[in-house]
PDB file of C-alpha atoms in Angstrom:
ATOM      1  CA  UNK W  20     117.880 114.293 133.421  1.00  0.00           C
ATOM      2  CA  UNK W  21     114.936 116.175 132.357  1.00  0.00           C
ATOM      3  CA  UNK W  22     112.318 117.986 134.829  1.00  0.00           C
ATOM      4  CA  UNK W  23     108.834 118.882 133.971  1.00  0.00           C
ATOM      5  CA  UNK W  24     109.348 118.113 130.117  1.00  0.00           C
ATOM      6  CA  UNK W  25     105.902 117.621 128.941  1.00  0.00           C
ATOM      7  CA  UNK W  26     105.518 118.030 125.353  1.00  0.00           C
ATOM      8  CA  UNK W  27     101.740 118.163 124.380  1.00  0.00           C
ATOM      9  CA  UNK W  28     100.553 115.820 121.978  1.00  0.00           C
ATOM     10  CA  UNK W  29      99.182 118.772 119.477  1.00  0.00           C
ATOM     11  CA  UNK W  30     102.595 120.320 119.360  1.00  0.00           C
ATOM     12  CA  UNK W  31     103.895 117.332 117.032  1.00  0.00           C
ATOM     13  CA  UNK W  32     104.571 117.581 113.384  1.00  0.00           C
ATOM     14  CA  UNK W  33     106.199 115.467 110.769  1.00  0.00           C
ATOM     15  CA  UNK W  34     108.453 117.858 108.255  1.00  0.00           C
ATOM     16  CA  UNK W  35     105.864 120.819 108.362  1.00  0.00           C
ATOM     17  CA  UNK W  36     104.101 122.445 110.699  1.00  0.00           C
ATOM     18  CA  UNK W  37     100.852 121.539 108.818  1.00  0.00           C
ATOM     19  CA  UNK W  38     101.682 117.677 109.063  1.00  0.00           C
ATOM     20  CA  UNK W  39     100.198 117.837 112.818  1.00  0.00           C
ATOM     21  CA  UNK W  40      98.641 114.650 114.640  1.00  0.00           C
ATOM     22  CA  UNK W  41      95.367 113.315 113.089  1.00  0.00           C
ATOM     23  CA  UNK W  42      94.841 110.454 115.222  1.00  0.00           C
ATOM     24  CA  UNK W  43      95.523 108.226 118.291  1.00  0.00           C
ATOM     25  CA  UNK W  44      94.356 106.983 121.586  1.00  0.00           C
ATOM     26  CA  UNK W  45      95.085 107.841 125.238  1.00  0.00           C
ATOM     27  CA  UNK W  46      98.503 106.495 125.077  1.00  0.00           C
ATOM     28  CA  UNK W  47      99.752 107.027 121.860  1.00  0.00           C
ATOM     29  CA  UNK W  48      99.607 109.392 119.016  1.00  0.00           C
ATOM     30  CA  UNK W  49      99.464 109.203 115.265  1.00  0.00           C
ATOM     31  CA  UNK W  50     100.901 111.156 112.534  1.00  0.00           C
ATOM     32  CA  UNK W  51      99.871 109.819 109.076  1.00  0.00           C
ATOM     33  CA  UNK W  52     101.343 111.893 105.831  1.00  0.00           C
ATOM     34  CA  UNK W  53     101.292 110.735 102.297  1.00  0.00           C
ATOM     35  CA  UNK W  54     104.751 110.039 100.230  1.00  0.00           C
ATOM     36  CA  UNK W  55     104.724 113.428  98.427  1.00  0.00           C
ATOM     37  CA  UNK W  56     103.791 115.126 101.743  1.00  0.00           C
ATOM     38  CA  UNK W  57     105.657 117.190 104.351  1.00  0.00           C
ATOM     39  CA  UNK W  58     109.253 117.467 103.305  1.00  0.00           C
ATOM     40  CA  UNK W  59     109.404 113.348 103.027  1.00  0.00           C
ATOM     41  CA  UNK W  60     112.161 112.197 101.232  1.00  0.00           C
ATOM     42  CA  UNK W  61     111.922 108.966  99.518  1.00  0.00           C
ATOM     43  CA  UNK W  62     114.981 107.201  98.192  1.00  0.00           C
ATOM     44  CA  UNK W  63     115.927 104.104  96.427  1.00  0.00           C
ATOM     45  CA  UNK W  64     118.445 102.010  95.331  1.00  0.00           C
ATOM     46  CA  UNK W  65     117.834  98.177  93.956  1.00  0.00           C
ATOM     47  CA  UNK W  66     116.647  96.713  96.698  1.00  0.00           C
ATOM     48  CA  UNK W  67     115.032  99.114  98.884  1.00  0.00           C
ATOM     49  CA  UNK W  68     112.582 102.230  99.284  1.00  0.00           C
ATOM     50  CA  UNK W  69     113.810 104.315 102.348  1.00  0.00           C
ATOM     51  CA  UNK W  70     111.658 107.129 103.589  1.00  0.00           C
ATOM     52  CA  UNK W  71     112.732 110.292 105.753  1.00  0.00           C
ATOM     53  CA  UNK W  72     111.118 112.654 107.537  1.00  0.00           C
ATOM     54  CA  UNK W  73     112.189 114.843 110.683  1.00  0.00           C
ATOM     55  CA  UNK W  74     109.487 114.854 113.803  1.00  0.00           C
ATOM     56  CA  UNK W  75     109.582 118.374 115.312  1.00  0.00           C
ATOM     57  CA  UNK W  76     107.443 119.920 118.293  1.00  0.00           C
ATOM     58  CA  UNK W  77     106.282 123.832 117.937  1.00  0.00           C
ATOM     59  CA  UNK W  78     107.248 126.051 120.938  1.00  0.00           C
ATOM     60  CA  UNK W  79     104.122 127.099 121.075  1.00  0.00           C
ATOM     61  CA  UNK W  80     102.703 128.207 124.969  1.00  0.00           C
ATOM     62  CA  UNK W  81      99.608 125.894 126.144  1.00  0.00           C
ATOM     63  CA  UNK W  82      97.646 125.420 129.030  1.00  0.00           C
ATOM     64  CA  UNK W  83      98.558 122.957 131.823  1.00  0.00           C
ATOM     65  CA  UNK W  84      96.050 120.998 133.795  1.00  0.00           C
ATOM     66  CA  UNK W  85      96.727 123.430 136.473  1.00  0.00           C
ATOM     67  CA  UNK W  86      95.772 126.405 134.462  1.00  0.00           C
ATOM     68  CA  UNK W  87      98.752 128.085 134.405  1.00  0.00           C
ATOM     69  CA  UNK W  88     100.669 128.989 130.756  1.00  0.00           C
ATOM     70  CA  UNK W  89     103.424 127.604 129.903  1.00  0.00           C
ATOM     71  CA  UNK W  90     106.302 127.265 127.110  1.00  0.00           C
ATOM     72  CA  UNK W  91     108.186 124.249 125.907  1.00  0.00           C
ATOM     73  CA  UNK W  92     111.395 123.494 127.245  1.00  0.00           C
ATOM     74  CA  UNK W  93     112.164 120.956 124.826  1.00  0.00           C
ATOM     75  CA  UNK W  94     112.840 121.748 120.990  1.00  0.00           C
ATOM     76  CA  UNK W  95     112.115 118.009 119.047  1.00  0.00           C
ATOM     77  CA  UNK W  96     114.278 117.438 115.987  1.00  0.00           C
ATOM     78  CA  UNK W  97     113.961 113.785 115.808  1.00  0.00           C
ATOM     79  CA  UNK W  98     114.698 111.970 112.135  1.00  0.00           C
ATOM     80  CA  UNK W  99     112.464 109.162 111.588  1.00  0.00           C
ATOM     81  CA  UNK W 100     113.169 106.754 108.932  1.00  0.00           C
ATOM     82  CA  UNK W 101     111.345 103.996 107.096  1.00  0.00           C
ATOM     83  CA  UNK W 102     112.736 101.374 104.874  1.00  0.00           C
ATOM     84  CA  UNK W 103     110.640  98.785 102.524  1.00  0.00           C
ATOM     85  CA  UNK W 104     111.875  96.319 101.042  1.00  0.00           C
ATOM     86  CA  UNK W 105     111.203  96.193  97.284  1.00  0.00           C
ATOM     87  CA  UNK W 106     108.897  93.379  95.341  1.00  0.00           C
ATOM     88  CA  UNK W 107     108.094  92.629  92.403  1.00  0.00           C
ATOM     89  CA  UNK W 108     104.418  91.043  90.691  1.00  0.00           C
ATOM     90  CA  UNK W 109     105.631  88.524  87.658  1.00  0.00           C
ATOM     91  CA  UNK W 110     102.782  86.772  85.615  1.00  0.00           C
ATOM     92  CA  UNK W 111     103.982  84.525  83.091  1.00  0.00           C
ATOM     93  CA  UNK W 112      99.996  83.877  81.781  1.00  0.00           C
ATOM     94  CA  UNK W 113      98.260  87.062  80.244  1.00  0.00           C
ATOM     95  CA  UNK W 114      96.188  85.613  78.827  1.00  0.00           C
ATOM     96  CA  UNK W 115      93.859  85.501  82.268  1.00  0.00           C
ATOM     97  CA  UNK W 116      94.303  89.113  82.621  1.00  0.00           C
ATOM     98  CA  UNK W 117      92.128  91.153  80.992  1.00  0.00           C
TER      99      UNK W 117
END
């Protein structure tokens, strides 16, 4: 049971702390990084592509609506992972390609 643990949107970061939120809407937020970006790690076997990433909040103090200062209570170290399936594009005419 957790009391008072806002975490503010701006605190959130995907693998480091320069992957911050670039986008969203008044209920959700969004934290777009590119493949080579941010600590990802991208693995693969025959079938699959699975990417990994850790989401992490900074401790940083902020302002509440009240105006008082405050500090995190709550230290994020959430793994988020992503797995795509693999596909392949066959043409057996090349002769249209070109």
């Amino acid at each position: 049971f957790l009391m008072n643990a806002k975490i503010q949107d701006s605190s959130l970061y995907l693998g480091l702390p320069w992957c911050e939120v670039n986008g969203g809407n008044a209920t959700h937020v969004e934290l777009t990084v590119a493949w080579n970006d941010c600590a990802i790690r991208l693995v693969n076997n025959e079938t699959t592509y699975t990417a990994s990433v850790t989401l992490f909040n900074t401790m940083d103090p902020y302002r509440a609506e009240g105006g008082t200062v405050e500090v995190p209570r709550i230290r994020l170290e959430v793994p988020i992972m992503c797995t795509y399936v693999k596909s392949m594009l066959i043409s057996t005419d090349l002769g249209y390609m070109g």
